[in-house]
XYZ file of C-alpha atoms in Angstrom:
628
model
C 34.222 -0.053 -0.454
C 35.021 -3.035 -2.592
C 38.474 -3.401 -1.932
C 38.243 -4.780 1.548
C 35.750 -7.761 -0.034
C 37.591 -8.615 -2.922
C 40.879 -9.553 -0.728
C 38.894 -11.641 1.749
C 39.645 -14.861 0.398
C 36.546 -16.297 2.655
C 33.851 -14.003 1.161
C 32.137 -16.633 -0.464
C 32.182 -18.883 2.343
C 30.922 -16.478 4.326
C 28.149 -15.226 2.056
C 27.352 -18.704 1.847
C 27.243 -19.321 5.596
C 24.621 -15.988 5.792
C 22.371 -16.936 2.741
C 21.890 -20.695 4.782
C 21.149 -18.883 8.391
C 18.773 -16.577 6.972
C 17.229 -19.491 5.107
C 16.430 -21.211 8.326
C 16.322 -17.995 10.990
C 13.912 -15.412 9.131
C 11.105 -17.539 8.086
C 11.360 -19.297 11.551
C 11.222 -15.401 12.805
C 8.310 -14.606 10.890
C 6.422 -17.451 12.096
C 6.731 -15.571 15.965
C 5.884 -12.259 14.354
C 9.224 -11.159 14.219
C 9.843 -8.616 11.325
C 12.305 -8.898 8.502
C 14.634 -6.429 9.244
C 14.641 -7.583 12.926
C 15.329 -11.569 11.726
C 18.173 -10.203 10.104
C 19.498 -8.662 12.819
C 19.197 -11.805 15.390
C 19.906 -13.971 12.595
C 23.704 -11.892 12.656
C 23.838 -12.084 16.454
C 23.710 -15.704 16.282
C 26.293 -16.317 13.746
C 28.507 -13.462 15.278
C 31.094 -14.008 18.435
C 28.630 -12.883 20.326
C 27.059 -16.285 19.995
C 28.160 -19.575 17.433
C 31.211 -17.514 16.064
C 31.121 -19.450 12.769
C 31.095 -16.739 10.143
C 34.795 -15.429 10.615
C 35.692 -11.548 9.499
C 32.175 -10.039 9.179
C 34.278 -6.671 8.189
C 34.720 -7.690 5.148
C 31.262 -8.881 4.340
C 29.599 -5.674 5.932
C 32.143 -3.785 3.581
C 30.611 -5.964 0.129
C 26.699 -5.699 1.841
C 26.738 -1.800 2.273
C 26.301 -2.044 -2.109
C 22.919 -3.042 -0.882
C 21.959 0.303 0.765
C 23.292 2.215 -2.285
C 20.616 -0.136 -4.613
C 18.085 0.424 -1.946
C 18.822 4.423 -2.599
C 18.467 3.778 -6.168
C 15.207 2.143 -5.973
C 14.016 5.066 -3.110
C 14.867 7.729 -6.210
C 13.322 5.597 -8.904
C 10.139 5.646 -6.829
C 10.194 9.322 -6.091
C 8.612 10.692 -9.428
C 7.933 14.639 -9.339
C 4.482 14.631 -9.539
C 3.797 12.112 -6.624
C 6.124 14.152 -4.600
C 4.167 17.641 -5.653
C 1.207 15.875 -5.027
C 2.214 14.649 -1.080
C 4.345 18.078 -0.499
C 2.851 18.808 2.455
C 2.590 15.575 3.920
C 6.267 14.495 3.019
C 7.703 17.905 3.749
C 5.410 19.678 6.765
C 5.127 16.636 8.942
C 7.980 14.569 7.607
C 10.631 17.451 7.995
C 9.276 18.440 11.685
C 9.538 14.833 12.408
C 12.973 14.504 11.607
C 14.007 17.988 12.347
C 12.458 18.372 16.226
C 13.155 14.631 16.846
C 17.047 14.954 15.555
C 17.828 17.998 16.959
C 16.022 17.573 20.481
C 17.870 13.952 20.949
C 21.335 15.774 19.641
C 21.223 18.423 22.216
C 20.631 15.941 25.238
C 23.122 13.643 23.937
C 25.520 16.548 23.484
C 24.271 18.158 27.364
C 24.445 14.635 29.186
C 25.933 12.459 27.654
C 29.020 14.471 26.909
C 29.288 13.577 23.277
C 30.871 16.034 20.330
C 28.957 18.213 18.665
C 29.532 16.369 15.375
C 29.122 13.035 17.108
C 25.806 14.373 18.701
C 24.798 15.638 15.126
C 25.014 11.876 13.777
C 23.717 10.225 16.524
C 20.428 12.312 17.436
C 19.120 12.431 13.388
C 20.186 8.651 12.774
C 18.307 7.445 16.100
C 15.513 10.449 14.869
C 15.090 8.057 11.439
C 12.089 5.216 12.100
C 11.909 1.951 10.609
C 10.190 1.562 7.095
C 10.253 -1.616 6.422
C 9.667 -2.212 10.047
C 6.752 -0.017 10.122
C 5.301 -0.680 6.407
C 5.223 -4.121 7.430
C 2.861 -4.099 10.982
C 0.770 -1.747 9.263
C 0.160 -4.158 6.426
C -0.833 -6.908 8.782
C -2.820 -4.879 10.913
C -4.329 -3.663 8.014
C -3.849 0.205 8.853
C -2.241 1.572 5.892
C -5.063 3.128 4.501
C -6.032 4.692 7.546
C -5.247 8.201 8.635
C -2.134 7.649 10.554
C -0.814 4.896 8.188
C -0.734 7.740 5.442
C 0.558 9.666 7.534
C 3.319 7.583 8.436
C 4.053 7.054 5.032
C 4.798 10.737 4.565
C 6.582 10.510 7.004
C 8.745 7.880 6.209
C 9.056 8.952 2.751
C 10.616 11.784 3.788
C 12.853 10.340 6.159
C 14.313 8.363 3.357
C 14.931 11.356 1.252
C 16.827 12.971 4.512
C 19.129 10.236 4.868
C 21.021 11.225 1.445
C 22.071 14.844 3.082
C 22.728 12.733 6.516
C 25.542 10.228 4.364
C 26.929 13.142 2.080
C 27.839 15.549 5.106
C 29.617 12.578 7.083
C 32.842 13.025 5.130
C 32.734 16.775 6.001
C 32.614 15.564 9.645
C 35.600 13.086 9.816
C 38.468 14.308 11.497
C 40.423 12.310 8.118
C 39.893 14.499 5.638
C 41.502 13.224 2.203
C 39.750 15.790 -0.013
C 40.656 19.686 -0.336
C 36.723 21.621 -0.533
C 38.092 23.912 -2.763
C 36.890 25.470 -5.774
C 38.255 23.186 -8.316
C 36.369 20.071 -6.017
C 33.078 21.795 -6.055
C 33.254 22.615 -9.909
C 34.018 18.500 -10.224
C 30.420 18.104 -7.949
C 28.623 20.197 -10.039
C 29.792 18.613 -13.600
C 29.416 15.509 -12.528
C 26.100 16.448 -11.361
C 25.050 17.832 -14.677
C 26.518 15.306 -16.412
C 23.965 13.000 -15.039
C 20.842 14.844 -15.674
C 22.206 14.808 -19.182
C 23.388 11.491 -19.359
C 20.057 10.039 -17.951
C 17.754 11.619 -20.626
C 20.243 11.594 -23.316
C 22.616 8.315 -23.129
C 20.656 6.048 -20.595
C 16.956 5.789 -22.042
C 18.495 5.464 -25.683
C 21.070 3.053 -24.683
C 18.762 0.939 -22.384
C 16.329 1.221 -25.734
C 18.743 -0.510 -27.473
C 19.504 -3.028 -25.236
C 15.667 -3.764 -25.109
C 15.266 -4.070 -28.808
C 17.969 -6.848 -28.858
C 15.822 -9.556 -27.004
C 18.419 -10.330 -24.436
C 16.620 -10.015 -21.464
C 19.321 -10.942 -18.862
C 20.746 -7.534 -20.520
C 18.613 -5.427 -19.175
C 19.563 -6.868 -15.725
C 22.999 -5.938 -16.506
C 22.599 -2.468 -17.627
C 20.537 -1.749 -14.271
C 23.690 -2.965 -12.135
C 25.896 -1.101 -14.641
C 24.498 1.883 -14.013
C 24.213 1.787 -10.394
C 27.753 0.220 -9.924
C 29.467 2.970 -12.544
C 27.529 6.401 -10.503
C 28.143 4.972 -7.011
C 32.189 5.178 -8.458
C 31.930 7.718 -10.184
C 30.658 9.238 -7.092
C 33.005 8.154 -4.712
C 35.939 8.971 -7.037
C 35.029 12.493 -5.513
C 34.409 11.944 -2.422
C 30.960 12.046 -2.301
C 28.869 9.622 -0.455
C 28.253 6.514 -3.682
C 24.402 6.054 -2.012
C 23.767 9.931 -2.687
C 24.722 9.213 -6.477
C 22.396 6.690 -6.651
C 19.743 8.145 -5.334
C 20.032 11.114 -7.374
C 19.846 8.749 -10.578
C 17.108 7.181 -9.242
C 15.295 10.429 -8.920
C 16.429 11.505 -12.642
C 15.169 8.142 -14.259
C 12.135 8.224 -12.177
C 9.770 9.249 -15.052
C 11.325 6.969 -17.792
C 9.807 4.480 -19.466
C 11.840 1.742 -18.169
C 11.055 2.421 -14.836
C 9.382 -0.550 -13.818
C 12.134 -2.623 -15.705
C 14.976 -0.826 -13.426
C 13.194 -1.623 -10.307
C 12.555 -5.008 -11.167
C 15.910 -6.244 -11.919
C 17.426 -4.479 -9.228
C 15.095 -5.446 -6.449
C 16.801 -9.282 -6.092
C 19.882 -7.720 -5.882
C 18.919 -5.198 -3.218
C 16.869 -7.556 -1.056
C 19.698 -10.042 -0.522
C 22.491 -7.221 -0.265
C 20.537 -5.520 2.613
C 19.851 -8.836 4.266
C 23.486 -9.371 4.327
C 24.017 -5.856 5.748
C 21.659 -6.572 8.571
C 23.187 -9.707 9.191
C 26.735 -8.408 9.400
C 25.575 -5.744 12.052
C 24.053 -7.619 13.952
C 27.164 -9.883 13.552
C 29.613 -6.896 15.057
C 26.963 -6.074 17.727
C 28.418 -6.843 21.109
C 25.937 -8.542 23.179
C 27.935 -8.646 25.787
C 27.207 -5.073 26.769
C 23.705 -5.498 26.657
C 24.797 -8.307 29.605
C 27.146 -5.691 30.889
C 24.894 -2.540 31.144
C 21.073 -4.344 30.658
C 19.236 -1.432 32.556
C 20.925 1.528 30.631
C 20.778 -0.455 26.818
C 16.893 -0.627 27.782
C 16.682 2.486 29.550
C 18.071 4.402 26.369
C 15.654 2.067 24.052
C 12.605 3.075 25.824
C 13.633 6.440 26.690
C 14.382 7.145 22.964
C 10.923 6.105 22.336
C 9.041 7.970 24.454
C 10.705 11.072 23.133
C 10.084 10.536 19.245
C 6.495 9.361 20.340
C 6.228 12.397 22.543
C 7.745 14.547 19.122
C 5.532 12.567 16.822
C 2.002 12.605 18.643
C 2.665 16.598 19.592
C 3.364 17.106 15.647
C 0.036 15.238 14.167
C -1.764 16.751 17.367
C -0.837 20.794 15.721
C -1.490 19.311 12.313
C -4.964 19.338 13.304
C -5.289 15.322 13.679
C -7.743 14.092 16.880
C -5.793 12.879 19.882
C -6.646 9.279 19.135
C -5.191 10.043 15.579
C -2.109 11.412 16.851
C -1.728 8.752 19.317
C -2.117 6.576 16.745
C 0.749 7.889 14.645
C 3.444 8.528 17.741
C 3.560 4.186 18.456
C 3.598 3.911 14.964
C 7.155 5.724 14.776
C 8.497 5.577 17.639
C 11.503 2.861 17.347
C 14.661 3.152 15.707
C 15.169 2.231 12.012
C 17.360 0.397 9.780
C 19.205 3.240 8.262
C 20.286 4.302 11.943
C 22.762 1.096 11.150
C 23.495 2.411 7.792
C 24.184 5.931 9.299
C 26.476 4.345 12.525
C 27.875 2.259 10.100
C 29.493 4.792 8.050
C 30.252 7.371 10.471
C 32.158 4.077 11.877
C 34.452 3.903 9.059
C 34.857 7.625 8.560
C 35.960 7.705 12.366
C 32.837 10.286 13.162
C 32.062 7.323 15.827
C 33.756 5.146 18.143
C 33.419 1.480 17.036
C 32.302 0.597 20.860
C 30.076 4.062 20.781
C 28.407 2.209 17.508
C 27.793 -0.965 18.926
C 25.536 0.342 21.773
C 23.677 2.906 19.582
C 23.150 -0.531 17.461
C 21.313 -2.225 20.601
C 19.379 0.497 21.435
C 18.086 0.674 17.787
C 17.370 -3.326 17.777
C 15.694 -3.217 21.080
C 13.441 -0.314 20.306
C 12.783 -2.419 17.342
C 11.702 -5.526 18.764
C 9.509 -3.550 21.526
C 7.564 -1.655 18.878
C 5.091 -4.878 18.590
C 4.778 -4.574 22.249
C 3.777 -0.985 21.795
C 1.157 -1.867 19.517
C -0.088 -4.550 21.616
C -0.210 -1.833 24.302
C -2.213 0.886 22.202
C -4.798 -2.198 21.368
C -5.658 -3.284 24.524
C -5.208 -0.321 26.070
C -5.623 2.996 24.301
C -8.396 1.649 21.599
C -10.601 1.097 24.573
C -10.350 4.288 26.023
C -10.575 6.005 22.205
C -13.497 3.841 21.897
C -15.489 5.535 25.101
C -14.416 8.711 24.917
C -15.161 8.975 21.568
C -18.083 11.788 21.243
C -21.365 9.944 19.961
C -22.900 11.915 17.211
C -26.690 11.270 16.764
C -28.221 10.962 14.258
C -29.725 13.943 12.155
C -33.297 15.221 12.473
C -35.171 14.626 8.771
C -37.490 17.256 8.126
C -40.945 15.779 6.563
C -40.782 16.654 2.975
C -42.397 13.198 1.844
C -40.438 12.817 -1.167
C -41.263 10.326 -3.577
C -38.238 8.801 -3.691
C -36.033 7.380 -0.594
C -32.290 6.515 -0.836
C -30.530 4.088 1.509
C -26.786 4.303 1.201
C -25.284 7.276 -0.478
C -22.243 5.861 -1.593
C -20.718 5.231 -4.861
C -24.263 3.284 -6.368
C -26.718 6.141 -4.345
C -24.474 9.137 -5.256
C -25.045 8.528 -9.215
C -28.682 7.573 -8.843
C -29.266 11.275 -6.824
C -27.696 12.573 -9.163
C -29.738 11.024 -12.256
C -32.817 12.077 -10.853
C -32.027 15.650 -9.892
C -31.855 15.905 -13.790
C -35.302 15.716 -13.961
C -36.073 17.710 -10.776
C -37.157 14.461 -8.778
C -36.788 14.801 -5.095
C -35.579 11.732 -3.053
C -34.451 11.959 0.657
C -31.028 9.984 0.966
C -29.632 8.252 4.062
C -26.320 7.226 5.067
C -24.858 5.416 7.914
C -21.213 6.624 7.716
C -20.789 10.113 9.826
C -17.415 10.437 7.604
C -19.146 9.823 4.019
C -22.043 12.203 4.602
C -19.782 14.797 5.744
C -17.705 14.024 2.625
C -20.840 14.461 0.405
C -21.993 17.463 1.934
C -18.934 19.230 1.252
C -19.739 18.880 -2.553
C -23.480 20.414 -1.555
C -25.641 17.473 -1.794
C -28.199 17.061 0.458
C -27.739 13.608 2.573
C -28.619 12.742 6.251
C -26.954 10.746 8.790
C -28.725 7.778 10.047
C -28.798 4.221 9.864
C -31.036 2.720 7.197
C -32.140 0.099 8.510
C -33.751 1.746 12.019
C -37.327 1.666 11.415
C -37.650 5.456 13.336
C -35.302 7.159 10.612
C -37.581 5.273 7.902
C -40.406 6.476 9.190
C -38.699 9.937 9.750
C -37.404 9.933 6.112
C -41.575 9.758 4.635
C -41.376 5.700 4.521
C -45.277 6.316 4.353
C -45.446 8.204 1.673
C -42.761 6.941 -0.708
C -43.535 5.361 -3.557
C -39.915 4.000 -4.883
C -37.013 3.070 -2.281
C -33.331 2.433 -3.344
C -31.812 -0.303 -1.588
C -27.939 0.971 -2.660
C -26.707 -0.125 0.752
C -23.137 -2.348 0.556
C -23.196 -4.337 3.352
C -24.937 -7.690 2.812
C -26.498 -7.901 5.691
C -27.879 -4.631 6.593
C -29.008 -4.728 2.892
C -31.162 -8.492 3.126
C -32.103 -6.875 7.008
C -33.776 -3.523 5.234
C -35.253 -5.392 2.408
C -36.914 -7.845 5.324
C -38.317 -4.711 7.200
C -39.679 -2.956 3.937
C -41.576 -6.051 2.809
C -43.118 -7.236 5.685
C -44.260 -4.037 6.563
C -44.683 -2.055 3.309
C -45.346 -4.470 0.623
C -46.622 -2.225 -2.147
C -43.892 -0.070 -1.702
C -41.226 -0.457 -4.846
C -37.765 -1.662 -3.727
C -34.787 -1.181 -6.185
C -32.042 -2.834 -4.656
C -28.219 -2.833 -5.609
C -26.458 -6.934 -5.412
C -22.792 -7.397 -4.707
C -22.772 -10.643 -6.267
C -25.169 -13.471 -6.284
C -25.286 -14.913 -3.190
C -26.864 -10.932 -2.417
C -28.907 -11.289 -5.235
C -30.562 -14.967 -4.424
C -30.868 -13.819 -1.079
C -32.813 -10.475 -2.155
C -35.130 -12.404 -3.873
C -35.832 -14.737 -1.031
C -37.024 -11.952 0.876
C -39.023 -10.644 -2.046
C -37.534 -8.145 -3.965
C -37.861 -8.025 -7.499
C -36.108 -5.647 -9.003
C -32.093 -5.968 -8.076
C -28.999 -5.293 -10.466
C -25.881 -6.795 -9.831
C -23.459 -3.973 -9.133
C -20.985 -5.221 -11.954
C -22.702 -7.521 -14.616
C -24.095 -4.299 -16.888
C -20.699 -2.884 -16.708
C -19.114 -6.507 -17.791
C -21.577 -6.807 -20.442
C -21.043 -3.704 -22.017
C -16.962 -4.148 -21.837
C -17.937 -7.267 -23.386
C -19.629 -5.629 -26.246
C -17.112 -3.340 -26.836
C -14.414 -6.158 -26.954
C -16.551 -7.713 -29.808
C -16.431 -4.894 -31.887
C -12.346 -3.829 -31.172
C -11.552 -7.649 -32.313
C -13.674 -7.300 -35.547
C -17.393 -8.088 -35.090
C -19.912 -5.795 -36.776
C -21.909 -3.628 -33.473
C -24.932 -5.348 -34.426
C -23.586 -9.085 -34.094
C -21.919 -7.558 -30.858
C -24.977 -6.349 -29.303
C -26.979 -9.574 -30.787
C -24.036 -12.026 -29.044
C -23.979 -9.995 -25.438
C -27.953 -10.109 -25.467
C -28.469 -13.927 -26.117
C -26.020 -14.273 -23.130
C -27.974 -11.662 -21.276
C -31.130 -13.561 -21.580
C -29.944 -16.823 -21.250
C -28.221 -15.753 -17.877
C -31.074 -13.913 -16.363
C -33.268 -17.230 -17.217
C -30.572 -19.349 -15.232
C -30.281 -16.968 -11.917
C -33.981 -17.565 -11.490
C -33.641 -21.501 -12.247
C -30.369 -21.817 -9.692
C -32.854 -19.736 -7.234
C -33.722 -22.413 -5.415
C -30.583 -24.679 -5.294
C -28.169 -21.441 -4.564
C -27.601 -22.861 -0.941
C -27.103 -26.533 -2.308
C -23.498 -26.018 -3.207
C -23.362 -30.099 -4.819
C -26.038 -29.182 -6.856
C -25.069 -25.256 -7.967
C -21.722 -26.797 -8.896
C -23.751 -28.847 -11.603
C -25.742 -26.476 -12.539
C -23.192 -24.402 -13.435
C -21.505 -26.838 -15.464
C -24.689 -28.006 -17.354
C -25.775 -24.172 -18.108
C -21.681 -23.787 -19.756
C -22.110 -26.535 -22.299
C -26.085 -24.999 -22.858
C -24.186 -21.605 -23.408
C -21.762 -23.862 -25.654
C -24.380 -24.856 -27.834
C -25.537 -21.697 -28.039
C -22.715 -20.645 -29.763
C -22.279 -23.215 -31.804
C -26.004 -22.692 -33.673
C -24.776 -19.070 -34.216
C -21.581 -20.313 -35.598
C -23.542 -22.847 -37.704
C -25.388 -20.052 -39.237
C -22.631 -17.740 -40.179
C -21.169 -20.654 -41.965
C -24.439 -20.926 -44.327
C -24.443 -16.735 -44.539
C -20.710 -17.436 -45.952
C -19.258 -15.589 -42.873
C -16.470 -16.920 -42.556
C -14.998 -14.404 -40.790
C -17.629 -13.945 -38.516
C -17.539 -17.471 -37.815
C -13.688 -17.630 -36.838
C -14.248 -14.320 -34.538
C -17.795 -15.581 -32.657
C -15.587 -19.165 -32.638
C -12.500 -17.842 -30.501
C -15.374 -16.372 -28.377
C -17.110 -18.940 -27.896
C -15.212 -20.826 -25.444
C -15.971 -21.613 -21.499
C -16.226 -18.278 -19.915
C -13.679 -17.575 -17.296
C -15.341 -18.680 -13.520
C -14.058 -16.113 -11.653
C -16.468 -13.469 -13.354
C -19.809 -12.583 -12.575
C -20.693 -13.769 -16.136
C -20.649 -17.350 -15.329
C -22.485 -18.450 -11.901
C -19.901 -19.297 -9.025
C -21.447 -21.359 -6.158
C -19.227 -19.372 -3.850
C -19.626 -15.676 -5.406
């Protein structure tokens, strides 16, 4: 692989030539929403003859940048730990391998029935144009902020496991060239598996003590080294027996997954990797022929659109049997239904192994770029379109019928502050009626056998469903602010001698409670902070009782200034110096106890309460914020 690069005696200038474009072209990209990968890409089809022609032999250079694939392998296996892959099994393996499977082999056979390609051919072509973009894909689903959703998971299954299926996809290329330079014979198989069990025992036994010692000598840029060493020396190793070098790294990956220098691997490798790939991209894009795509612009963007209805068809049909809602599935079929960037890894090799036809290459390349950039044109689609049409068809649950028990208690918002307050007082056989307004959390809770209706809190008819009347202590546990300040409004206007607990984000929720005219609120974090406080006294030295004496002069002398800053919490000018008056009061503070262990002969009390007794970090809950 290396041998091309090192007798280009313009590498560097080439290299140099990249690094500059994609200085200037991907940023500029990004700012029109154009993805990474896909910058890349254009940023090569500028530079290439397609366009400027100014980067000479980009052979050579795509030769040198395919060492970024085999680190991004490595970094795929270091990320694959056992137990996370045990743990998503059925995600990464049911969904992921029918994705994959139905979408490769149903594009093989019509590429192999119309298009008249070989069967080996068809084979590389159907599961490399099968394989969706991650960082394509990772990336809109960040910025849409869908990840956490059901069909972002999903999709990361998904394209979890289309990662892992790209190692088999590389190895079993040089079993499909028509060159074949190694005998399969018993002797090469017995060479597979030593070398394979040389590196599960060279990764527990050699590796983690010899990276050990490299740690332990304080040379940090040596740890760099040893992650390139070992990357570089497999990948040889590996193609030394004609196995693919990104398989070998991957499988280290995977073997040093659940090491301790883990992190330490990933991290020094990750520079390396991102630059590599970007020159990868760049040289494809560089030896993509845009003149076809001038040529033939109906059947590049025919194929482009037609290969994404079929993997959305595959993909949408596959979450819909999972047992996902239409919408869901939907959902998940736009999400992966482009082309991805190890399509160009996969085209690129077979390439060189003469499995494809450099021209047959260069259109599969298009297809894959164009699929690419209309995937945010797909999304745009599914939001103005289909989220509509989810939106009204979407069955509208009401809400549940509260049989008149007239507990004492009433619960608004069963979440994570109303789930352990339930539970508190079912210790003492207290009865409380609890309301929620998320149709997904109370059936969650239910499932666990609590008892928790669906309605909205804040509707007086479900209050006066739920016993309003005849409660005598309501929990305001509700997180959003407004609802929460809304509620509290309704409850005292119209019940005034009815007791209102009410939970406080931060604050802002907490001045604002008390302008309505509740009295009793806790701020969701601050008796958590204190007591981590506390316990931070005593691990650095301080006696518990000078702990609990320290954390209760603050408590007091903080509960005193919320209800002075009451009235000025909207006066941002004069919070601000409030705020910094009440830190040099706290100061003093301090300071007197300080004073006092010094007479008591403390000293070292005094040097431990000193080192605490500087400004309190703003960002906390501890000290006010005008903004928190």
């Amino acid at each position: 692989m290396f041998a091309a690069a090192a007798g280009s005696p313009n590498l560097m200038l080439q290299a140099t030539i990249f690094l500059g474009a994609a200085l200037l072209f991907v940023p500029l990209g990004k700012r029109f929403g154009i993805a990474t990968v896909l910058g890349y890409l254009i940023t090569g089809l500028i530079l290439g003859p397609s366009a400027l022609d100014v980067a000479g032999d980009a052979e050579s250079l795509l030769h040198f940048s395919e060492f970024g694939v085999v680190m991004l392998l490595f970094i795929i296996g270091l990320e694959l730990q056992p137990s996370r892959l045990w743990a998503l099994r059925r995600s990464i393996f049911v969904l992921g391998g029918l994705q994959v499977g139905l979408s490769g082999t149903l594009l093989m056979g019509i590429l192999y029935q119309f298009f008249s390609l070989q069967l080996d051919t068809a084979f590389i072509v159907g599961f490399g144009l099968a394989l969706s973009s991650t960082a394509f894909v990772l990336q809109i689903l960040t910025e849409k902020q869908q990840l956490s959703s059901t069909h972002g998971r999903e999709a990361f299954t998904i394209l979890l496991f289309q990662d892992i299926a790209v190692i088999p996809l590389l190895a079993v290329i040089p079993f499909l060239s028509g060159v074949r330079e190694q005998s399969y014979d018993l002797i090469y198989f017995g060479k597979v598996f030593a070398v394979f069990a040389g590196l599960i025992f060279a990764s527990r036994y050699v590796v983690r003590p010899f990276f050990k010692f490299v740690a332990s000598s304080g040379a940090t840029e040596l740890l760099t080294a040893v992650a390139l060493f070992i990357v570089m020396g497999v990948s040889i190793l590996m193609g030394q027996i004609g196995l693919s070098m990104a398989l070998g790294a991957f499988l280290t990956g995977v073997l040093l997954a659940d090491s301790e220098y883990r992190h330490e691997l990933e991290a020094s490798i990750e520079p390396f990797k991102g630059l590599l790939l970007g020159l990868f991209f760049m040289s494809v894009g560089m030896l993509t022929d845009v003149k076809l795509i001038l040529a033939k612009p109906i059947f590049i963007i025919g194929c482009a659109m037609a290969l994404m209805f079929i993997k959305f068809g595959v993909v949408t049909a596959i979450a819909k049997i999972s047992g996902n809602r239409w919408p869901t599935s939907i959902r998940l079929g736009v999400t992966l239904a482009q082309g991805g960037e190890f399509a160009f890894v996969l085209f690129s090799v077979a390439t060189a192994q003469n499995v494809l036809r450099p021209e047959l290459a260069n259109t599969l390349n298009l297809i894959v770029t164009i699929s690419m950039a209309l995937t945010p044109l797909a999304f745009l689609l599914l939001e103005k379109i289909g989220e509509p049409l989810f939106a009204k068809s979407k069955p509208s649950r009401e809400y549940d019928t509260i049989p008149d028990h007239e507990h004492q208690v009433i619960i608004a918002g069963f979440g994570r502050v109303g789930q352990i307050i339930g539970r508190v007082l079912r210790m003492h056989n207290i009865e409380f009626t609890a309301i929620e307004r998320s149709a997904n959390r109370v059936d969650f809770v239910r499932r666990f056998g609590n008892q928790v209706y669906y309605g909205d809190p804040k509707n007086p008819e479900i209050l006066r469903a739920a016993g309003i009347k005849k409660a005598r202590v309501f929990i305001l546990a509700i997180d959003d602010l407004e609802r929460s300040i809304t509620t509290a409004q309704y409850l005292r206007k119209n019940y005034p001698d009815l007791i209102v607990l009410a939970r406080a984000r931060d604050r802002q929720h907490y001045y604002r409670l008390r302008e309505v005219g509740v009295r009793h609120i806790w701020r969701e974090t601050y008796l958590s902070s204190l007591d981590m406080s506390r316990e931070s006294l005593q691990l650095l030295g301080i006696s518990p009782e000078k702990a609990r004496e320290t954390v209760q002069t603050f408590r007091d002398y903080d509960d005193d200034l919320i209800e002075r800053q009451q009235a000025i919490y909207d006066d941002e000018a004069s919070l601000i110096e409030s705020v910094q008056s009440s830190m040099a009061e706290l100061e003093s503070l301090f300071d007197e106890d300080i004073g006092k262990a010094r007479k008591m002969d403390l000293s070292e009390f005094s040097d431990a309460l000193k080192n605490q007794a500087t400004p309190v970090d703003e960002k906390d809950d501890i000290v006010p914020d005008p903004k928190a």
